[in-house]
Every structure is written in structure tokens, then in C-alpha cells.
Amino acid sequence: MHLECIDCGKKHDLSTVANTCSCDGLLEIRYDFSKVQFSLEDLSAVPPHVWKYRELLPISGVPISLMEGGTPLYRCKRLEEECGVKELYVKHEGMNPTGSFKDRGMTVGVSRAAELGTKTVACASTGNTSASMAIYAAKAGMEAVVLLPQGHVALGKVAQALMHGAKVLSVRGNFDDALLLVQRLCSEKGFYLLNSVNPYRLEGQKTIAFETVDQLVAYGSEKSPDRVIVPVGNAGNVSAIYKGYKEFRELDIIEDVPMMTGIQASRSAPIVDAFRRGLAEIEPVIEPETVATAIRIGNPINAPKALQAIRQSNGVAESVTDQEILKAQKDLARLEGIGVEPASAASIAGLRKLARQGTIERDEIVVCIATGHLLKDPETVIRSLSPPTEVEADFDVLYEALSHLERS
Ligand code: AN7
């Protein structure tokens, strides 16, 4: 196992603590698959969770774990029919310990921090990363420092970071400002950085791909979907999931890597812009905006990895409006019983748009990643839906309010 720069190809020893190469390129963990002992069949009795795949993870000792992963993969027949695809599944990452996919990356990231003897971990966050880092730091007995963009973090996420004991700083600036600050804090002052520029984080998140394959086999479907649709913010997750599928292909577990499809909010969409214009690098969005605060990011640090993932897998990047996001959130909740936060609904909104355009074809097996739970952001729900109907504590009045409903 070693670290490799995705730009210049330089190899780094695993003892390297830096997250980037001397050329500033992003690093990726590479395995020698001729030495890896891993068979999905041998593990068929083990239910999916992150550490089921530990032979393909860079931690050898006992991990700092809170039983993350093992999230449900739901077949969504009603939306499937509406969109006109062969099979549609939603992987509900909101069912992780803190209610988002970030837990998969953090169990590995904090386990690595523990191996290094780290006292204090740090991150900038639009919310979910901070909640997740806080629980694993708590479990590991480490201090946690969190930088949040003031006024733009959903309430549930702030509550989690506070409750689990992180030192929470509300930065007067956006996520991109906070990320620059925390990177400097870590490189100059010796805190351990746990944003997704840290390649150990992405190792954990790649297990989304492994689990999906595992679960599709259980459904009796194809092993690998044709397309995976992922909401994109700092662009770590789409890169990580791609890496997972690529590794399963290298191990001959699957034949094809799915088309990686990244969805951004229309006013926070530098990757979509670079994809459309065929640019090698993104042009940062200076004042990103969206109701989906989780992906309110203008300068995604993993953009080079994400563009590679999308282009090499023959996928696409597409943007959706806030209105499309909120409608998809409501429809997923009411048609399929799956409650997600706005950023997660971007994947469903993107599916609809790409299916309408004909980019997604009728014979495709599609997996949408629902990245975070509905309860993360109750305030947006309250703002977008009518409030409960208030009634007197009187039977006749109450019944009158329900008179339009069908009865058996
Ligand atoms: C629900 O918590 O960036 O493209 O600081 O919380 O890997 O960044 C959150 C990102 C999608 C985008 N959905 O993932 C943070 C943070 C939800 C998220 C994303 C996030 P990346």
C-alpha cells in the first residue's frame, strides 16, 4: 500500500502525513491487489457495514467505529416508473450513526488519526462533516475543532457538533473561507485535518460502492449498476464511490464501472461548468448560494478527482435549481417514504432532469445516493411546507378538519 499523486504520479510512503504531493496534487491510497485476500462470496454471511471490507481499507489495528455503514438500499418503483428507467434504487446514507455518509469516512479518518497519536482533529464543514468528526473524536477521546460558515448550517448538524463536545467556531465567511483557514491551522499549528482532502476519509466512503454491489446481488439484480447519481459539494464522495467501483473491477468482482453522475445546485456548480466547457480545472464560484446548505460550496477541493471520475466513467455533471431540489425532496418523502435533507434530494432532481433529457436511457439500472437524513434540516421543511392545522380540542371540530379524507 502507498500514496500516489493523481497529477504527477509520484509515490509516497504510507508514513506520509501530508494530504497533498510536493506538486500540490491530491493524493490517493493505492493497494497491491495481488497481495489482497478479498472475496465477496466468502463474506456472504456478513451483513454489509464499513469494516466488512477491511481488507480494502488502510487501517490494520482496531478501528474507532460506531457501526457505520450497512445503510438500506431501497428499490423505488414509483419513482422508477415516473422516470422511465429499468431499475431505480436509493441508498439511504441518512441511516448512518449521525445521519449522513460522512460517518464512513470519519471512522477511517479518526482511526488513522489515532494511529498517529493525534490529540486534536479539525475540519471546516457545511455541517455534516462536523457532526461526524465530533462523534468519532468523542469515541477516541480526542479534542475536535470545527469551523462552520456562519448562518448557513442546518440546525440539526450544529446541535450534533455541540452536543458531542467539539469546539465550534462560527466563521464570518462561507465554507470555502473556512476550509482555507482550517488548512492553515492544521499545516502551521499541528492539528490533524479531517476534511475530504485527507485520502483516508475517501477510503471509508468508497465502501458505499462495495455495499451497493453486495446489496444488488441480494436483490438478484446486476452486480453493478449502470449509473450512480451523487450530490456534489466538496466533491469527495463522487470520487470515493468511483474508486470503490474501480477497485471491485480490479478484483474482478464486477465487470463495468458505473457512469458516475455528479449533481450540483445551480448557483454552486463549478464542476458542472468545467464539465460542460471541457475545462481541465474549475473556475471557483465566489459567492455560492443554495437552499441545500450542505453543498453550498464554490471551490471544491476534490474537483480534479471528481472530474476524472465523471469523465473516465463516461458519466455527466448536471445542475438543478433549488425549486427542483425541494420538489424532489418532497416527492421522495411522499412517494417512497424516504426522508432526506435538501442536498441529498439533488440526486433525485438530477435523475429526473437527465431522464427527461434522454441522457439517462430506459434500460439503465440507476442508484441514487441519498447522502443525509431529513432530520438534519427541519427548518427548511418548516419553511417549505404548510404548518400543522390547529384545531380546538373538540371532536366535531377535529372531525370537520378531516372530512375530505377517504374512509374504509
Ligand atoms: C448531505 O459537511 O462538505 O461532494 O462539510 O453533507 O463529498 O463534499 C458536506 C457535503 C452531499 C457533498 N450531501 O459531498 C460538509 C460537507 C450532503 C453533504 C454532500 C455533503 P462532497
Tab-separated table of C-alpha atoms and ligand atoms in Angstrom:
chain	number	residue	atom	x	y	z
A	1	MET	CA	0.000	0.000	0.000
A	2	HIS	CA	1.223	3.511	-0.770
A	3	LEU	CA	0.018	7.051	-1.500
A	4	GLU	CA	0.141	8.276	-5.062
A	5	CYS	CA	-0.265	11.759	-6.540
A	6	ILE	CA	-3.125	11.875	-9.071
A	7	ASP	CA	-1.301	14.612	-11.017
A	8	CYS	CA	2.409	13.722	-11.249
A	9	GLY	CA	2.174	10.058	-10.224
A	10	LYS	CA	4.798	10.428	-7.502
A	11	LYS	CA	4.615	7.659	-4.897
A	12	HIS	CA	4.682	8.467	-1.190
A	13	ASP	CA	5.251	6.129	1.713
A	14	LEU	CA	2.248	5.467	3.990
A	15	SER	CA	4.088	7.193	6.821
A	16	THR	CA	3.485	10.489	4.973
A	17	VAL	CA	1.166	12.716	6.964
A	18	ALA	CA	0.717	15.392	4.264
A	19	ASN	CA	-2.532	15.278	2.287
A	20	THR	CA	-1.073	16.674	-0.913
A	21	CYS	CA	2.009	15.998	-3.048
A	22	SER	CA	5.016	18.319	-3.318
A	23	CYS	CA	3.469	19.395	-6.672
A	24	ASP	CA	0.221	20.277	-4.778
A	25	GLY	CA	-1.659	17.401	-6.458
A	26	LEU	CA	-4.176	15.337	-4.485
A	27	LEU	CA	-3.037	12.007	-3.059
A	28	GLU	CA	-4.821	8.678	-3.325
A	29	ILE	CA	-4.215	5.421	-1.457
A	30	ARG	CA	-3.249	2.536	-3.756
A	31	TYR	CA	-3.215	-1.167	-2.949
A	32	ASP	CA	-1.276	-4.082	-4.337
A	33	PHE	CA	-4.239	-6.232	-5.325
A	34	SER	CA	-2.056	-9.262	-5.998
A	35	LYS	CA	-1.500	-9.357	-2.217
A	36	VAL	CA	-5.059	-8.591	-1.102
A	37	GLN	CA	-7.180	-11.508	0.105
A	38	PHE	CA	-10.776	-10.481	-0.504
A	39	SER	CA	-13.779	-12.405	-1.731
A	40	LEU	CA	-17.354	-11.196	-1.555
A	41	GLU	CA	-18.602	-14.811	-1.578
A	42	ASP	CA	-16.544	-15.733	1.491
A	43	LEU	CA	-18.217	-12.849	3.319
A	44	SER	CA	-21.732	-13.532	2.077
A	45	ALA	CA	-22.989	-14.292	5.605
A	46	VAL	CA	-21.619	-10.992	6.960
A	47	PRO	CA	-24.114	-8.112	6.696
A	48	PRO	CA	-22.733	-5.016	4.953
A	49	HIS	CA	-21.024	-2.332	7.048
A	50	VAL	CA	-17.824	-0.317	6.575
A	51	TRP	CA	-15.408	-2.717	8.300
A	52	LYS	CA	-16.711	-5.761	6.467
A	53	TYR	CA	-14.365	-4.562	3.714
A	54	ARG	CA	-11.360	-4.002	5.973
A	55	GLU	CA	-9.017	-5.935	3.671
A	56	LEU	CA	-9.511	-2.996	1.302
A	57	LEU	CA	-9.075	-0.306	3.955
A	58	PRO	CA	-5.798	1.256	5.141
A	59	ILE	CA	-6.150	0.533	8.890
A	60	SER	CA	-4.588	-2.572	10.403
A	61	GLY	CA	-5.413	-2.184	14.102
A	62	VAL	CA	-8.736	-1.938	15.935
A	63	PRO	CA	-10.733	0.877	14.296
A	64	ILE	CA	-12.591	3.683	16.061
A	65	SER	CA	-16.047	2.539	14.996
A	66	LEU	CA	-19.672	3.302	15.821
A	67	MET	CA	-21.066	0.635	13.487
A	68	GLU	CA	-21.335	2.876	10.466
A	69	GLY	CA	-22.481	1.804	7.026
A	70	GLY	CA	-24.893	-1.044	6.366
A	71	THR	CA	-27.398	1.522	5.139
A	72	PRO	CA	-30.528	0.377	3.307
A	73	LEU	CA	-30.676	0.196	-0.474
A	74	TYR	CA	-34.327	0.759	-1.384
A	75	ARG	CA	-35.932	-0.203	-4.694
A	76	CYS	CA	-38.101	2.785	-5.636
A	77	LYS	CA	-40.737	1.508	-8.045
A	78	ARG	CA	-42.951	4.579	-8.097
A	79	LEU	CA	-40.151	6.988	-8.999
A	80	GLU	CA	-38.683	4.341	-11.283
A	81	GLU	CA	-41.906	4.310	-13.306
A	82	GLU	CA	-42.123	8.083	-13.378
A	83	CYS	CA	-38.560	8.458	-14.669
A	84	GLY	CA	-38.790	5.515	-17.049
A	85	VAL	CA	-35.658	3.625	-16.022
A	86	LYS	CA	-35.266	-0.150	-15.741
A	87	GLU	CA	-34.456	-0.275	-12.030
A	88	LEU	CA	-34.098	2.578	-9.550
A	89	TYR	CA	-32.536	2.222	-6.105
A	90	VAL	CA	-31.882	4.821	-3.433
A	91	LYS	CA	-29.074	4.183	-0.941
A	92	HIS	CA	-30.154	5.947	2.231
A	93	GLU	CA	-26.952	7.181	3.806
A	94	GLY	CA	-29.076	9.143	6.256
A	95	MET	CA	-29.293	5.870	8.200
A	96	ASN	CA	-25.708	6.166	9.450
A	97	PRO	CA	-24.926	6.942	13.140
A	98	THR	CA	-25.027	10.744	12.704
A	99	GLY	CA	-27.421	10.653	9.770
A	100	SER	CA	-25.007	11.153	6.875
A	101	PHE	CA	-22.455	9.311	4.729
A	102	LYS	CA	-19.658	11.276	6.395
A	103	ASP	CA	-19.511	8.628	9.139
A	104	ARG	CA	-17.976	6.157	6.679
A	105	GLY	CA	-15.065	8.461	6.013
A	106	MET	CA	-14.680	9.588	9.599
A	107	THR	CA	-14.398	6.101	11.084
A	108	VAL	CA	-11.355	5.596	8.861
A	109	GLY	CA	-10.039	9.168	9.214
A	110	VAL	CA	-10.210	9.169	13.010
A	111	SER	CA	-8.781	5.641	13.169
A	112	ARG	CA	-5.818	6.954	11.173
A	113	ALA	CA	-5.579	9.972	13.496
A	114	ALA	CA	-5.487	7.572	16.458
A	115	GLU	CA	-2.680	5.550	14.841
A	116	LEU	CA	-0.702	8.773	14.539
A	117	GLY	CA	-1.297	9.625	18.208
A	118	THR	CA	-3.321	12.734	17.335
A	119	LYS	CA	-4.620	14.883	20.211
A	120	THR	CA	-6.864	17.269	18.247
A	121	VAL	CA	-8.659	16.844	14.937
A	122	ALA	CA	-10.095	19.722	12.897
A	123	CYS	CA	-12.341	20.407	9.926
A	124	ALA	CA	-14.273	23.085	8.112
A	125	SER	CA	-17.802	21.992	7.393
A	126	THR	CA	-21.171	22.828	5.926
A	127	GLY	CA	-22.416	20.738	8.865
A	128	ASN	CA	-22.391	17.003	8.349
A	129	THR	CA	-18.627	16.581	8.430
A	130	SER	CA	-18.535	18.391	11.763
A	131	ALA	CA	-21.260	16.206	13.309
A	132	SER	CA	-19.478	13.103	12.160
A	133	MET	CA	-15.997	14.170	13.223
A	134	ALA	CA	-17.418	15.107	16.633
A	135	ILE	CA	-18.784	11.622	17.383
A	136	TYR	CA	-15.607	9.776	16.416
A	137	ALA	CA	-13.406	12.275	18.253
A	138	ALA	CA	-15.620	11.715	21.302
A	139	LYS	CA	-15.276	7.932	20.956
A	140	ALA	CA	-11.497	8.218	20.524
A	141	GLY	CA	-11.051	10.718	23.373
A	142	MET	CA	-9.699	13.449	21.096
A	143	GLU	CA	-10.445	17.159	21.004
A	144	ALA	CA	-12.344	18.376	17.943
A	145	VAL	CA	-12.212	21.815	16.318
A	146	VAL	CA	-14.961	22.717	13.862
A	147	LEU	CA	-15.208	25.785	11.599
A	148	LEU	CA	-18.741	26.457	10.316
A	149	PRO	CA	-19.857	29.134	7.830
A	150	GLN	CA	-21.958	31.470	9.957
A	151	GLY	CA	-25.696	31.417	9.320
A	152	HIS	CA	-25.625	28.667	6.704
A	153	VAL	CA	-25.518	25.402	8.624
A	154	ALA	CA	-28.677	23.344	9.258
A	155	LEU	CA	-29.748	23.285	12.893
A	156	GLY	CA	-29.512	19.523	13.489
A	157	LYS	CA	-25.873	19.466	12.433
A	158	VAL	CA	-24.856	22.330	14.721
A	159	ALA	CA	-26.698	20.608	17.580
A	160	GLN	CA	-24.723	17.414	16.977
A	161	ALA	CA	-21.323	19.093	16.856
A	162	LEU	CA	-22.112	20.978	20.076
A	163	MET	CA	-23.560	18.004	21.947
A	164	HIS	CA	-20.647	15.706	21.154
A	165	GLY	CA	-18.232	18.236	22.567
A	166	ALA	CA	-16.493	19.835	19.593
A	167	LYS	CA	-15.116	23.354	19.919
A	168	VAL	CA	-17.403	25.008	17.367
A	169	LEU	CA	-16.342	28.258	15.704
A	170	SER	CA	-18.810	30.145	13.533
A	171	VAL	CA	-16.728	31.866	10.847
A	172	ARG	CA	-17.980	35.086	9.261
A	173	GLY	CA	-17.495	33.811	5.756
A	174	ASN	CA	-18.546	30.882	3.608
A	175	PHE	CA	-17.360	27.251	3.604
A	176	ASP	CA	-14.544	27.984	1.160
A	177	ASP	CA	-13.153	30.666	3.518
A	178	ALA	CA	-13.421	28.259	6.461
A	179	LEU	CA	-11.627	25.496	4.550
A	180	LEU	CA	-8.659	27.752	3.745
A	181	LEU	CA	-8.453	28.750	7.406
A	182	VAL	CA	-8.566	25.217	8.757
A	183	GLN	CA	-5.948	24.017	6.262
A	184	ARG	CA	-3.611	26.737	7.504
A	185	LEU	CA	-4.465	25.921	11.112
A	186	CYS	CA	-3.501	22.293	10.512
A	187	SER	CA	-0.356	22.865	8.482
A	188	GLU	CA	1.015	25.588	10.783
A	189	LYS	CA	-0.313	24.642	14.205
A	190	GLY	CA	-0.273	20.859	14.216
A	191	PHE	CA	-3.959	19.924	14.332
A	192	TYR	CA	-4.961	16.906	12.225
A	193	LEU	CA	-7.078	17.814	9.190
A	194	LEU	CA	-10.163	15.689	8.559
A	195	ASN	CA	-11.695	17.326	5.505
A	196	SER	CA	-12.051	15.110	2.455
A	197	VAL	CA	-8.701	16.289	1.074
A	198	ASN	CA	-7.475	13.680	3.567
A	199	PRO	CA	-7.282	10.487	1.469
A	200	TYR	CA	-8.162	8.258	4.433
A	201	ARG	CA	-11.631	9.817	4.524
A	202	LEU	CA	-12.313	8.781	0.952
A	203	GLU	CA	-11.217	5.204	1.679
A	204	GLY	CA	-14.107	4.861	4.110
A	205	GLN	CA	-16.563	6.484	1.736
A	206	LYS	CA	-15.684	4.122	-1.115
A	207	THR	CA	-17.493	1.386	0.857
A	208	ILE	CA	-20.744	2.895	-0.471
A	209	ALA	CA	-19.806	1.225	-3.761
A	210	PHE	CA	-18.877	-2.094	-2.118
A	211	GLU	CA	-22.140	-2.241	-0.172
A	212	THR	CA	-24.217	-1.369	-3.205
A	213	VAL	CA	-22.737	-4.296	-5.132
A	214	ASP	CA	-23.351	-6.562	-2.141
A	215	GLN	CA	-26.952	-5.392	-1.882
A	216	LEU	CA	-27.728	-5.539	-5.608
A	217	VAL	CA	-26.607	-9.181	-5.558
A	218	ALA	CA	-29.093	-9.780	-2.725
A	219	TYR	CA	-31.831	-8.167	-4.860
A	220	GLY	CA	-30.951	-10.553	-7.692
A	221	SER	CA	-30.098	-7.577	-9.909
A	222	GLU	CA	-26.908	-6.988	-11.897
A	223	LYS	CA	-23.814	-6.770	-9.676
A	224	SER	CA	-23.007	-3.268	-10.714
A	225	PRO	CA	-25.494	-0.511	-11.602
A	226	ASP	CA	-25.218	1.300	-14.942
A	227	ARG	CA	-25.243	4.690	-13.275
A	228	VAL	CA	-24.670	6.177	-9.827
A	229	ILE	CA	-26.018	9.671	-9.120
A	230	VAL	CA	-24.344	11.642	-6.328
A	231	PRO	CA	-24.887	15.167	-4.958
A	232	VAL	CA	-21.603	17.068	-5.212
A	233	GLY	CA	-20.248	19.703	-2.841
A	234	ASN	CA	-16.564	19.445	-1.976
A	235	ALA	CA	-16.506	16.562	-4.484
A	236	GLY	CA	-15.024	13.889	-2.233
A	237	ASN	CA	-17.879	11.431	-2.282
A	238	VAL	CA	-18.307	11.072	-6.037
A	239	SER	CA	-14.534	10.476	-6.253
A	240	ALA	CA	-14.602	7.947	-3.421
A	241	ILE	CA	-17.511	5.946	-4.827
A	242	TYR	CA	-15.793	5.808	-8.211
A	243	LYS	CA	-12.632	4.498	-6.531
A	244	GLY	CA	-14.672	1.774	-4.849
A	245	TYR	CA	-16.137	0.532	-8.117
A	246	LYS	CA	-12.739	0.695	-9.832
A	247	GLU	CA	-11.220	-1.461	-7.088
A	248	PHE	CA	-14.011	-4.027	-7.360
A	249	ARG	CA	-13.330	-4.157	-11.084
A	250	GLU	CA	-9.606	-4.643	-10.493
A	251	LEU	CA	-10.512	-7.500	-8.162
A	252	ASP	CA	-12.749	-8.997	-10.889
A	253	ILE	CA	-15.822	-8.732	-8.677
A	254	ILE	CA	-17.644	-6.578	-11.249
A	255	GLU	CA	-17.150	-6.137	-14.988
A	256	ASP	CA	-18.018	-2.485	-15.523
A	257	VAL	CA	-17.689	0.699	-13.527
A	258	PRO	CA	-20.966	2.679	-13.477
A	259	MET	CA	-21.301	6.080	-15.104
A	260	MET	CA	-20.554	8.494	-12.270
A	261	THR	CA	-23.083	11.294	-12.386
A	262	GLY	CA	-22.481	14.365	-10.217
A	263	ILE	CA	-25.266	16.816	-9.371
A	264	GLN	CA	-24.668	20.335	-8.066
A	265	ALA	CA	-27.030	23.140	-7.101
A	266	SER	CA	-27.288	25.589	-9.996
A	267	ARG	CA	-25.738	28.562	-8.155
A	268	SER	CA	-22.937	26.422	-6.651
A	269	ALA	CA	-21.901	24.459	-9.719
A	270	PRO	CA	-18.246	24.979	-10.680
A	271	ILE	CA	-17.773	21.292	-11.572
A	272	VAL	CA	-20.789	21.258	-13.877
A	273	ASP	CA	-19.430	24.385	-15.529
A	274	ALA	CA	-15.957	22.862	-16.074
A	275	PHE	CA	-17.524	19.628	-17.336
A	276	ARG	CA	-19.726	21.428	-19.874
A	277	ARG	CA	-16.889	23.601	-21.118
A	278	GLY	CA	-14.405	20.736	-21.243
A	279	LEU	CA	-12.023	22.550	-18.881
A	280	ALA	CA	-9.237	20.709	-17.064
A	281	GLU	CA	-9.709	22.842	-13.941
A	282	ILE	CA	-12.685	24.505	-12.309
A	283	GLU	CA	-13.231	28.232	-12.003
A	284	PRO	CA	-14.364	28.749	-8.397
A	285	VAL	CA	-17.785	30.288	-7.758
A	286	ILE	CA	-17.104	33.267	-5.494
A	287	GLU	CA	-20.491	33.556	-3.788
A	288	PRO	CA	-22.130	30.128	-3.906
A	289	GLU	CA	-25.798	30.009	-2.909
A	290	THR	CA	-28.417	27.274	-2.489
A	291	VAL	CA	-31.137	26.091	-0.123
A	292	ALA	CA	-29.109	22.856	0.081
A	293	THR	CA	-26.574	24.344	2.505
A	294	ALA	CA	-24.610	21.061	2.651
A	295	ILE	CA	-23.414	21.649	-0.908
A	296	ARG	CA	-23.136	25.436	-0.767
A	297	ILE	CA	-19.512	25.239	-1.897
A	298	GLY	CA	-17.812	27.334	-4.594
A	299	ASN	CA	-14.286	25.911	-4.671
A	300	PRO	CA	-14.457	22.130	-4.196
A	301	ILE	CA	-11.086	20.814	-3.111
A	302	ASN	CA	-11.545	17.394	-4.744
A	303	ALA	CA	-12.614	18.814	-8.117
A	304	PRO	CA	-9.670	17.208	-10.001
A	305	LYS	CA	-10.592	13.754	-8.656
A	306	ALA	CA	-14.287	14.297	-9.362
A	307	LEU	CA	-13.755	15.470	-12.938
A	308	GLN	CA	-11.566	12.410	-13.514
A	309	ALA	CA	-14.226	10.114	-12.040
A	310	ILE	CA	-17.017	11.605	-14.145
A	311	ARG	CA	-15.051	11.738	-17.394
A	312	GLN	CA	-13.305	8.354	-17.127
A	313	SER	CA	-16.575	6.572	-16.320
A	314	ASN	CA	-18.425	8.227	-19.198
A	315	GLY	CA	-20.737	9.984	-16.736
A	316	VAL	CA	-22.043	13.542	-16.657
A	317	ALA	CA	-22.237	16.540	-14.350
A	318	GLU	CA	-25.542	18.390	-14.197
A	319	SER	CA	-27.064	21.147	-12.087
A	320	VAL	CA	-30.532	21.526	-10.581
A	321	THR	CA	-32.378	24.554	-9.180
A	322	ASP	CA	-33.409	24.976	-5.550
A	323	GLN	CA	-37.012	24.574	-6.652
A	324	GLU	CA	-36.218	21.232	-8.312
A	325	ILE	CA	-34.331	20.131	-5.187
A	326	LEU	CA	-37.233	20.934	-2.836
A	327	LYS	CA	-39.744	19.227	-5.112
A	328	ALA	CA	-37.584	16.094	-5.315
A	329	GLN	CA	-37.200	16.095	-1.515
A	330	LYS	CA	-40.973	16.192	-1.086
A	331	ASP	CA	-41.673	13.579	-3.745
A	332	LEU	CA	-39.066	11.148	-2.398
A	333	ALA	CA	-40.660	11.555	1.039
A	334	ARG	CA	-44.232	11.071	-0.178
A	335	LEU	CA	-43.824	8.526	-2.970
A	336	GLU	CA	-41.191	6.318	-1.389
A	337	GLY	CA	-41.193	7.080	2.352
A	338	ILE	CA	-37.577	8.216	2.291
A	339	GLY	CA	-36.792	11.367	4.269
A	340	VAL	CA	-33.654	13.216	3.196
A	341	GLU	CA	-32.147	16.663	3.562
A	342	PRO	CA	-32.198	19.016	0.550
A	343	ALA	CA	-28.644	18.277	-0.690
A	344	SER	CA	-29.486	14.577	-0.923
A	345	ALA	CA	-32.578	15.299	-2.978
A	346	ALA	CA	-30.310	16.872	-5.604
A	347	SER	CA	-29.540	13.343	-6.805
A	348	ILE	CA	-33.264	12.651	-7.399
A	349	ALA	CA	-33.762	16.053	-9.031
A	350	GLY	CA	-30.780	15.285	-11.271
A	351	LEU	CA	-32.183	11.860	-12.155
A	352	ARG	CA	-35.453	13.453	-13.232
A	353	LYS	CA	-33.761	16.109	-15.319
A	354	LEU	CA	-31.374	13.691	-17.056
A	355	ALA	CA	-34.155	11.161	-17.691
A	356	ARG	CA	-36.337	13.891	-19.220
A	357	GLN	CA	-33.424	14.995	-21.419
A	358	GLY	CA	-32.846	11.422	-22.564
A	359	THR	CA	-29.291	11.396	-21.171
A	360	ILE	CA	-30.369	8.533	-18.905
A	361	GLU	CA	-31.711	5.695	-21.025
A	362	ARG	CA	-34.682	3.438	-20.357
A	363	ASP	CA	-32.644	0.255	-19.936
A	364	GLU	CA	-30.468	1.668	-17.156
A	365	ILE	CA	-30.140	0.399	-13.602
A	366	VAL	CA	-29.669	3.565	-11.546
A	367	VAL	CA	-28.576	4.076	-7.936
A	368	CYS	CA	-29.122	7.490	-6.333
A	369	ILE	CA	-27.134	8.281	-3.209
A	370	ALA	CA	-29.263	9.986	-0.534
A	371	THR	CA	-26.445	11.489	1.483
A	372	GLY	CA	-28.139	12.845	4.612
A	373	HIS	CA	-31.272	12.465	6.748
A	374	LEU	CA	-34.360	14.669	6.701
A	375	LEU	CA	-33.990	15.480	10.418
A	376	LYS	CA	-30.702	17.276	9.796
A	377	ASP	CA	-32.542	20.308	8.469
A	378	PRO	CA	-36.026	20.707	9.992
A	379	GLU	CA	-36.023	24.462	9.403
A	380	THR	CA	-36.086	24.154	5.623
A	381	VAL	CA	-39.047	21.763	5.890
A	382	ILE	CA	-40.977	24.195	8.070
A	383	ARG	CA	-40.273	26.991	5.588
A	384	SER	CA	-41.272	24.984	2.503
A	385	LEU	CA	-44.466	23.262	3.730
A	386	SER	CA	-47.708	24.481	5.348
A	387	PRO	CA	-47.663	24.274	9.149
A	388	PRO	CA	-49.865	21.789	11.067
A	389	THR	CA	-53.596	22.663	11.103
A	390	GLU	CA	-54.514	23.991	14.538
A	391	VAL	CA	-57.852	22.814	15.936
A	392	GLU	CA	-59.822	23.157	19.169
A	393	ALA	CA	-59.730	20.133	21.478
A	394	ASP	CA	-63.255	19.313	20.303
A	395	PHE	CA	-64.299	16.129	18.496
A	396	ASP	CA	-66.652	17.759	15.965
A	397	VAL	CA	-64.196	20.486	15.005
A	398	LEU	CA	-61.412	17.922	14.682
A	399	TYR	CA	-63.535	15.620	12.543
A	400	GLU	CA	-64.556	18.522	10.317
A	401	ALA	CA	-60.869	19.165	9.550
A	402	LEU	CA	-60.608	15.572	8.271
A	403	SER	CA	-63.934	15.325	6.449
A	404	HIS	CA	-62.364	15.391	2.981
A	405	LEU	CA	-60.339	12.190	3.614
A	406	GLU	CA	-61.392	8.752	2.379
A	407	ARG	CA	-62.577	6.256	4.974
A	408	SER	CA	-62.798	2.485	4.939
B	1	AN7	C1	-25.814	15.743	2.808
B	1	AN7	O1	-20.174	18.514	5.791
B	1	AN7	O2	-18.987	19.271	2.688
B	1	AN7	O3	-19.097	16.286	-2.564
B	1	AN7	O4	-18.645	19.918	5.244
B	1	AN7	O5	-23.433	16.958	3.729
B	1	AN7	O6	-18.171	14.791	-0.787
B	1	AN7	O7	-18.486	17.223	-0.350
B	1	AN7	C2	-20.951	18.077	3.179
B	1	AN7	C3	-21.194	17.577	1.957
B	1	AN7	C4	-23.678	15.870	-0.166
B	1	AN7	C5	-21.429	16.643	-0.731
B	1	AN7	N1	-24.697	15.658	0.663
B	1	AN7	O8	-20.428	15.689	-0.575
B	1	AN7	C6	-19.506	19.094	4.939
B	1	AN7	C7	-19.754	18.834	3.517
B	1	AN7	C8	-24.629	16.014	1.950
B	1	AN7	C9	-23.470	16.621	2.434
B	1	AN7	C10	-22.518	16.463	0.254
B	1	AN7	C11	-22.410	16.880	1.573
B	1	AN7	P1	-18.948	16.002	-1.099
